[in-house]
C-alpha positions as a Python dict, from the first residue, in 0.01 Angstrom:
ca = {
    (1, 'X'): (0, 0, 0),
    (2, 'X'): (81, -200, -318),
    (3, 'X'): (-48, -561, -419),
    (4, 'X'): (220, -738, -306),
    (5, 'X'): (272, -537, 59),
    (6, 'X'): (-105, -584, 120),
    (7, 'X'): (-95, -960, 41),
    (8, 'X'): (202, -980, 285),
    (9, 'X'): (13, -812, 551),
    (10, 'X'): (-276, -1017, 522),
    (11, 'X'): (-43, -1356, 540),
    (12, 'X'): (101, -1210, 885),
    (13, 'X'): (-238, -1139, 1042),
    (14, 'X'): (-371, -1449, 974),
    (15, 'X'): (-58, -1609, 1023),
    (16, 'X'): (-64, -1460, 1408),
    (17, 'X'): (-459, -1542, 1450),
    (18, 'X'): (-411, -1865, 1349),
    (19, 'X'): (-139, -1948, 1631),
    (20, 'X'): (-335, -1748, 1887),
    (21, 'X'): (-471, -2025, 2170),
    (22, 'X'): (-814, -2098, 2318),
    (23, 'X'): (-918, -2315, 2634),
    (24, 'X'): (-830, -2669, 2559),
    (25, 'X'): (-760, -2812, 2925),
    (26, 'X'): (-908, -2747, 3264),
    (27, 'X'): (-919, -2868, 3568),
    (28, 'X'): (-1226, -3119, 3697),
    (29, 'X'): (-1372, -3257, 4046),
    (30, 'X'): (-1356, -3593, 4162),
    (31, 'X'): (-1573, -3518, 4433),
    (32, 'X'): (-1936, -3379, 4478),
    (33, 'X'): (-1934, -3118, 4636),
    (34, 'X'): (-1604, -2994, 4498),
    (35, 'X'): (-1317, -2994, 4714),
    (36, 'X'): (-1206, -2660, 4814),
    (37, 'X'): (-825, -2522, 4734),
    (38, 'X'): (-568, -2563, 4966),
    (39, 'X'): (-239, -2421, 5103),
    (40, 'X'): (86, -2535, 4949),
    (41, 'X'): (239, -2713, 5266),
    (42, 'X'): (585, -2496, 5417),
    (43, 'X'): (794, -2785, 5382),
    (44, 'X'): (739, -2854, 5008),
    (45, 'X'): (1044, -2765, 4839),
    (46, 'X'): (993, -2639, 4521),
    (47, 'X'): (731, -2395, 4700),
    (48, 'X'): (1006, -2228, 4958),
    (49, 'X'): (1225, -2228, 4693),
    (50, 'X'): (1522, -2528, 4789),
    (51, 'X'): (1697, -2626, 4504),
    (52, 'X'): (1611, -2376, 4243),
    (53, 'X'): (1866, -2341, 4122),
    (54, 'X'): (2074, -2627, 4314),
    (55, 'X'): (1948, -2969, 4142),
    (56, 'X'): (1613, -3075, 4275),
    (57, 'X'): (1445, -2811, 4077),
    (58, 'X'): (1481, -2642, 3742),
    (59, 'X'): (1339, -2281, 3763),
    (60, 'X'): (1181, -2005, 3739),
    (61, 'X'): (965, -2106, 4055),
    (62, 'X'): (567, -2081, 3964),
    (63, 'X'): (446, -2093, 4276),
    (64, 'X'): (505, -2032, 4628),
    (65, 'X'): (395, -2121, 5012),
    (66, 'X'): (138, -1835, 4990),
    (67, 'X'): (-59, -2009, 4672),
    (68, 'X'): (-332, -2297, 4692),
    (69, 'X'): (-373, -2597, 4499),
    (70, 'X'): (-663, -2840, 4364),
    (71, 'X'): (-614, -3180, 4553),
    (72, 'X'): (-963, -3428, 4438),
    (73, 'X'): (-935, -3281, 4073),
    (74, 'X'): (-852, -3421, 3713),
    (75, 'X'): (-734, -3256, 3426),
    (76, 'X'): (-923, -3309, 3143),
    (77, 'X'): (-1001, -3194, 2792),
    (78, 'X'): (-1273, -2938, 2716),
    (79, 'X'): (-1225, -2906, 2356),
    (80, 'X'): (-1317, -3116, 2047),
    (81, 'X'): (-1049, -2994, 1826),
    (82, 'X'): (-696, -3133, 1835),
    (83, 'X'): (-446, -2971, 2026),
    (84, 'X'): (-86, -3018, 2124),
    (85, 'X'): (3, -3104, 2484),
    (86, 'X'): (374, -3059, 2599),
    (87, 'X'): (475, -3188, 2965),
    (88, 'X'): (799, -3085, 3118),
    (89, 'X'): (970, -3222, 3368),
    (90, 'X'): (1023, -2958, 3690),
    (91, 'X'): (1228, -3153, 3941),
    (92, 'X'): (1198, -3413, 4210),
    (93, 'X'): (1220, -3456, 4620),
    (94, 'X'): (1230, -3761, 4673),
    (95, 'X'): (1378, -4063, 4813),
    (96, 'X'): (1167, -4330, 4570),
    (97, 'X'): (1213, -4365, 4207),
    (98, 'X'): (913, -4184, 4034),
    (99, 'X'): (758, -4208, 3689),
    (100, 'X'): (557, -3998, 3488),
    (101, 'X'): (347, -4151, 3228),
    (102, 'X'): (85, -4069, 2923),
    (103, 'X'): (-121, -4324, 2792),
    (104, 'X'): (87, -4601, 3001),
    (105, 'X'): (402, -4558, 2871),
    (106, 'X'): (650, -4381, 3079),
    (107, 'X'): (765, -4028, 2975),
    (108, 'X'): (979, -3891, 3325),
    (109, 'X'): (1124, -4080, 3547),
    (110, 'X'): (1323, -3885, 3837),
    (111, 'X'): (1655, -4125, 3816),
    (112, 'X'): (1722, -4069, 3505),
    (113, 'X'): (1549, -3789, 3332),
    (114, 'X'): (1731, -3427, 3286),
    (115, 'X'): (1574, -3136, 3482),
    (116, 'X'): (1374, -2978, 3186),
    (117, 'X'): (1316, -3254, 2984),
    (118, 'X'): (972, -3213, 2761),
    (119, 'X'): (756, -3421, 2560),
    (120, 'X'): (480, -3314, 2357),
    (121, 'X'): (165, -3511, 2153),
    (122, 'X'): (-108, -3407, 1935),
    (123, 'X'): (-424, -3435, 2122),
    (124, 'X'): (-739, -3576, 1928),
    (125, 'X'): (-939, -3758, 2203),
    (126, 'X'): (-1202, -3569, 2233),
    (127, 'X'): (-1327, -3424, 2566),
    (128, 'X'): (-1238, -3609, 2869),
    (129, 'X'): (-980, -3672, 3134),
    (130, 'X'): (-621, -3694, 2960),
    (131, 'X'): (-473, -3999, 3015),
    (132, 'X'): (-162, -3981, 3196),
    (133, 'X'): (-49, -4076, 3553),
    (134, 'X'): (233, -4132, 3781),
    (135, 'X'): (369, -4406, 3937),
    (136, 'X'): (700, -4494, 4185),
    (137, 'X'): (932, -4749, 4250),
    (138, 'X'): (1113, -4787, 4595),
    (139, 'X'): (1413, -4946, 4599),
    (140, 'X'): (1324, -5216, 4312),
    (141, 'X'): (973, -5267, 4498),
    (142, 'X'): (647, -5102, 4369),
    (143, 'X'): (517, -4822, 4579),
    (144, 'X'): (188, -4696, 4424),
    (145, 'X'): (49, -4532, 4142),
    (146, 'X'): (-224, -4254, 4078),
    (147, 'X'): (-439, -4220, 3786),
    (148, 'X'): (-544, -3874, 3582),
    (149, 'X'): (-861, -4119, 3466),
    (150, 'X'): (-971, -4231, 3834),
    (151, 'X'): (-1077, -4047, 4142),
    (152, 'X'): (-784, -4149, 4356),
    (153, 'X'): (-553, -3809, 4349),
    (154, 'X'): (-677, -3747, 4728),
    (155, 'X'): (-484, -3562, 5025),
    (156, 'X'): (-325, -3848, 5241),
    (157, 'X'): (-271, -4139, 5000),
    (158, 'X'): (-36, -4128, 4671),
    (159, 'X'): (-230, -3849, 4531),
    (160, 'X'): (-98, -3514, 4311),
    (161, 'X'): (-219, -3157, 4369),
    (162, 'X'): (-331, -2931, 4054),
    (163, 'X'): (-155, -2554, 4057),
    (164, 'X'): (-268, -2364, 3744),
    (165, 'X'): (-27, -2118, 3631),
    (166, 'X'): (-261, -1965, 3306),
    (167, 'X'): (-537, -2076, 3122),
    (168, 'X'): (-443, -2418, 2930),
    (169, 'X'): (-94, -2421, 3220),
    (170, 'X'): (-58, -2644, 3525),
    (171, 'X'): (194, -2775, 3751),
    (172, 'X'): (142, -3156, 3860),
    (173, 'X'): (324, -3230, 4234),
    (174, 'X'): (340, -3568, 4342),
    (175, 'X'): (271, -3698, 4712),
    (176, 'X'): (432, -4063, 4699),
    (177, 'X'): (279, -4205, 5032),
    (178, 'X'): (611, -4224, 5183),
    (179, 'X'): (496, -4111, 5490),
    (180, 'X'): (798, -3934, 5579),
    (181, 'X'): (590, -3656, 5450),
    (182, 'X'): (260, -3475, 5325),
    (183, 'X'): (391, -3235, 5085),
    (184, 'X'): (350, -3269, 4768),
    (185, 'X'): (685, -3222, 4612),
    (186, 'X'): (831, -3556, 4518),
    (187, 'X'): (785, -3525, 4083),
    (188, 'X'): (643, -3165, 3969),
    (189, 'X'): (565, -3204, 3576),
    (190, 'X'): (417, -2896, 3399),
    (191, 'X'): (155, -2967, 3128),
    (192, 'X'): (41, -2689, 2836),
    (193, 'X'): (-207, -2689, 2571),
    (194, 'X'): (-154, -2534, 2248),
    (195, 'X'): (-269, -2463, 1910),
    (196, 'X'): (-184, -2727, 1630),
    (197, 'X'): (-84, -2488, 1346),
    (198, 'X'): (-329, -2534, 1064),
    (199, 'X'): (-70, -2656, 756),
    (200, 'X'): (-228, -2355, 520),
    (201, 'X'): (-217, -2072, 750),
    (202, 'X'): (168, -2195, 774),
    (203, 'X'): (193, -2187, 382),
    (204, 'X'): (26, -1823, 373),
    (205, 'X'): (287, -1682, 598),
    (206, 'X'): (578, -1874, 485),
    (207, 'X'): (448, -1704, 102),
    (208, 'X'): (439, -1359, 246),
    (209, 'X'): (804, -1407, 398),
    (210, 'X'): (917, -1546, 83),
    (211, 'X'): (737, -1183, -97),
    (212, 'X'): (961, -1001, 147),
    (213, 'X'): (1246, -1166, 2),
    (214, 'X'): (1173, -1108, -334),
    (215, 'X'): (1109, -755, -302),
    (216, 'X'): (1440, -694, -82),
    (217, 'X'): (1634, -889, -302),
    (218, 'X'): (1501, -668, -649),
    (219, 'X'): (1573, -345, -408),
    (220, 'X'): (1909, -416, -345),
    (221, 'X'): (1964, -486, -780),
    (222, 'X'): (1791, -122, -808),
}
């Protein structure tokens, strides 16, 4: 292998290590002891499949009735580098007006939002509970609000379950306290850490792409 091939390898490698992720989120108990998982309720929706595709949900579909979920938990940073966070918007059931917020400003909101909607930030907080929340409207009057910061995401008030789909992925499901009922399916927003790309690993594989170039380019005048 020549100079230039060997300098283009090394770009690639350390191009792919460089993007490859770690643990940056995980989940936390509000209680002591911890709350134990629980069953995804029959009636939920997005669980048993209604609406995927139809227009409650956007799929695929990440979980199912047979799967648990973390009521009593936060979600919280457990790393002290940056990292990118990207929420996406999975669907509502619901008769109130929901909201999804981070760091008080609203980001979702299930009347007007698209199904698949995202929104990402660059994480430098630290470790801790994230900072984001959800809140609902009903018919012009305020219904309730939970907190990702406080302790009150518990079964039988306005409270959100936790479902992890991989390490640094979760699915939030909102219980509005509607009372019509306990399910957990009213605003589902996904949440996923990432890797911020480190601005000279970038420049090292864009100058080993640019190396292919060049060499394809004198090829092709051979």
């Amino acid at each position: 292998m020549n100079k230039l091939m060997q300098g283009i390898a090394l770009a690639a490698v350390m191009g792919v290590s460089g993007l490859a992720q770690a643990a940056y989120i995980d989940t936390v108990a509000n209680t002591a002891p911890a709350e134990a998982p629980v069953g995804v309720p029959g009636n939920n929706d997005y669980a048993n499949g209604t609406g995927i595709p139809g227009g409650l949900f956007t799929g695929p579909q990440y979980y199912d009735t047979t799967d648990t979920v973390l009521l009593s938990h936060s979600l919280a940073s457990v790393s002290e580098d940056p990292f990118k966070l990207t929420f996406t918007y999975l669907g509502k059931e619901a008769g109130y007006t929901g909201s999804f917020l981070y760091e008080g400003s609203e980001v979702f909101n299930t009347a007007t939002s698209p199904l698949g909607d995202t929104f990402s930030v660059i994480y430098s907080g630290g470790l801790g509970k994230l900072d984001f929340g959800f809140s609902s409207d009903a018919w012009g009057a305020f219904a309730g609000s939970v907190s990702n910061q406080g302790a009150g995401n518990l079964a039988g008030g306005y409270n959100f379950s936790i479902f992890e789909v991989g390490e640094d992925w979760f699915i939030l499901s909102l219980d509005d306290n509607n009372q019509v009922d306990d399910n957990h399916d009213d605003m589902l927003v996904m949440v996923k850490a990432s890797k911020v790309p480190e601005p000279g690993t970038l420049a090292l594989l864009g100058l080993g792409l640019a190396g292919i170039a060049v060499r394809m380019k004198g090829r092709k005048k051979a």
